């Protein structure tokens, strides 16, 4: 029997090549070996979105995201793909786990402190309870593995602690989710400094046209020490070179030497990258276009995913409530 993997991602709308190289490609490859459950965690998004204005694009963002996931190769026959709020058992487990999770553990979480600084006018309970909801997402499906990068290991360790505490109080119920470490590179944005992000507008959307992609790449920062074409470059510190490596590692093996000896200029190097990115993403973009013309199919994928996820979730909730003596026994 295949082991189970769970991962969730916030509905951020159209995905960019940082999401693709950093997470989605890995999601796709895990499907061959594991039973995968991939969730669009819309409730988590509410910790930072607020009010009618804040949530107005939520449904659109879910739709854009699932289109990118499906176009990239997530297969609803192999994986369960669903939206978090469509399986409300997760909120029930969140409440039950909140009774066993010490407050001090949550108050020490560095990301909570960061969020408090980032949104001082909206320090809601959800920000504090975020790790408990995240743990609920994973263990509701008794997932054994969670794909994470090194930087996310502390979050998963807290989830493991929450599991250990529940198990010690109520008996072995949940497996401790283990990290499935991904070697995916951290993709730097077009500003050449920060992680690629939609918020920072330093990204290239998977669904961009070939022309848009080329235009975006031409605006990218490169090696700042290279002022003139005749200056030798430093490809190891250049964002454009790292994207070459990610998309066409074989075809672009001469670039470092040509860059260091100033045989290639940054404009030509970027044009080459645009061709590589567009060639690599053309099949995905075609599939996405086709999927976008079949909204009923996409909606069915999510409904079916929610049904399958809920079947697992109900069993877990029943077991948890039984352990916590919350099921009435007629005498
Ligand atoms: Fe970067 Fe290419 Fe310019 Fe070298 S030639 S600095 S790798 S963009």
Short mmCIF file of C-alpha atoms in Angstrom, two decimals, residues 136-248:
data_model
loop_
_atom_site.label_atom_id
_atom_site.label_comp_id
_atom_site.label_asym_id
_atom_site.label_seq_id
_atom_site.Cartn_x
_atom_site.Cartn_y
_atom_site.Cartn_z
CA UNK A 136 -5.15 19.41 11.58
CA UNK A 137 -4.80 19.61 7.79
CA UNK A 138 -2.08 17.00 7.84
CA UNK A 139 -3.26 14.55 10.48
CA UNK A 140 -6.94 14.61 9.54
CA UNK A 141 -5.79 12.44 6.62
CA UNK A 142 -3.18 10.59 8.72
CA UNK A 143 -0.53 11.64 6.24
CA UNK A 144 2.86 10.09 6.88
CA UNK A 145 4.89 12.57 4.86
CA UNK A 146 4.79 16.28 4.17
CA UNK A 147 6.97 17.72 1.39
CA UNK A 148 8.90 20.61 2.89
CA UNK A 149 12.01 22.66 2.30
CA UNK A 150 14.65 23.00 5.03
CA UNK A 151 13.19 26.35 6.06
CA UNK A 152 9.82 24.78 6.88
CA UNK A 153 11.19 22.04 9.12
CA UNK A 154 10.47 23.96 12.38
CA UNK A 155 6.77 24.23 11.41
CA UNK A 156 6.56 20.51 10.87
CA UNK A 157 8.38 19.84 14.14
CA UNK A 158 5.67 21.78 15.97
CA UNK A 159 3.03 19.67 14.22
CA UNK A 160 4.87 16.57 15.40
CA UNK A 161 4.90 17.91 18.96
CA UNK A 162 1.18 18.56 18.82
CA UNK A 163 0.66 14.98 17.62
CA UNK A 164 2.88 13.56 20.33
CA UNK A 165 0.98 15.47 22.99
CA UNK A 166 -2.40 14.29 21.72
CA UNK A 167 -1.19 10.70 21.47
CA UNK A 168 0.28 10.78 24.98
CA UNK A 169 -2.99 12.14 26.41
CA UNK A 170 -5.48 10.00 24.50
CA UNK A 171 -3.53 7.05 23.14
CA UNK A 172 -1.88 6.43 19.78
CA UNK A 173 -4.19 7.98 17.23
CA UNK A 174 -2.07 9.83 14.69
CA UNK A 175 1.20 9.01 12.96
CA UNK A 176 3.85 11.68 13.45
CA UNK A 177 4.12 13.30 10.02
CA UNK A 178 7.66 13.12 8.69
CA UNK A 179 9.32 15.65 6.40
CA UNK A 180 9.83 14.67 2.80
CA UNK A 181 12.69 17.03 2.14
CA UNK A 182 12.64 18.61 -1.28
CA UNK A 183 15.81 19.76 -2.98
CA UNK A 184 13.88 22.32 -5.01
CA UNK A 185 15.85 25.51 -5.51
CA UNK A 186 14.70 28.78 -3.99
CA UNK A 187 13.80 30.79 -7.08
CA UNK A 188 14.83 34.41 -6.83
CA UNK A 189 12.54 36.96 -8.46
CA UNK A 190 13.26 39.28 -11.37
CA UNK A 191 14.59 41.87 -8.92
CA UNK A 192 17.54 39.53 -8.40
CA UNK A 193 17.28 39.83 -4.62
CA UNK A 194 14.13 38.43 -3.07
CA UNK A 195 12.30 35.14 -3.43
CA UNK A 196 9.99 35.18 -6.45
CA UNK A 197 6.61 36.38 -5.28
CA UNK A 198 3.42 37.75 -6.73
CA UNK A 199 3.21 40.31 -3.92
CA UNK A 200 6.62 41.69 -4.83
CA UNK A 201 5.71 41.74 -8.52
CA UNK A 202 9.04 40.10 -9.37
CA UNK A 203 7.48 36.99 -10.91
CA UNK A 204 6.56 35.37 -14.22
CA UNK A 205 3.19 33.67 -14.32
CA UNK A 206 3.00 30.15 -15.68
CA UNK A 207 0.00 31.26 -17.71
CA UNK A 208 1.70 34.35 -19.18
CA UNK A 209 1.90 34.54 -22.95
CA UNK A 210 5.22 33.99 -24.68
CA UNK A 211 5.43 37.73 -25.34
CA UNK A 212 4.68 38.66 -21.73
CA UNK A 213 7.28 36.16 -20.56
CA UNK A 214 9.95 37.62 -22.84
CA UNK A 215 9.07 41.17 -21.76
CA UNK A 216 9.28 40.27 -18.07
CA UNK A 217 12.62 38.53 -18.50
CA UNK A 218 14.06 41.52 -20.35
CA UNK A 219 13.33 43.70 -17.29
CA UNK A 220 15.17 41.38 -14.91
CA UNK A 221 18.22 42.44 -12.93
CA UNK A 222 21.40 40.50 -13.65
CA UNK A 223 24.92 40.61 -12.26
CA UNK A 224 25.13 44.18 -10.88
CA UNK A 225 28.93 44.29 -11.39
CA UNK A 226 28.44 43.94 -15.13
CA UNK A 227 27.95 47.52 -16.35
CA UNK A 228 29.09 47.05 -19.96
CA UNK A 229 28.93 44.10 -22.34
CA UNK A 230 32.75 43.90 -22.20
CA UNK A 231 32.76 43.46 -18.39
CA UNK A 232 33.28 39.86 -17.26
CA UNK A 233 30.19 38.53 -15.49
CA UNK A 234 29.60 36.36 -12.44
CA UNK A 235 26.96 33.82 -13.42
CA UNK A 236 26.98 32.18 -9.98
CA UNK A 237 25.39 35.32 -8.53
CA UNK A 238 23.10 36.00 -11.49
CA UNK A 239 19.44 35.22 -11.28
CA UNK A 240 19.15 34.76 -15.03
CA UNK A 241 21.77 32.06 -15.00
CA UNK A 242 19.97 30.20 -12.22
CA UNK A 243 16.80 30.22 -14.30
CA UNK A 244 18.77 28.84 -17.26
CA UNK A 245 19.96 26.05 -15.00
CA UNK A 246 16.43 25.34 -13.83
CA UNK A 247 14.90 25.21 -17.31
CA UNK A 248 17.65 23.96 -19.63
#
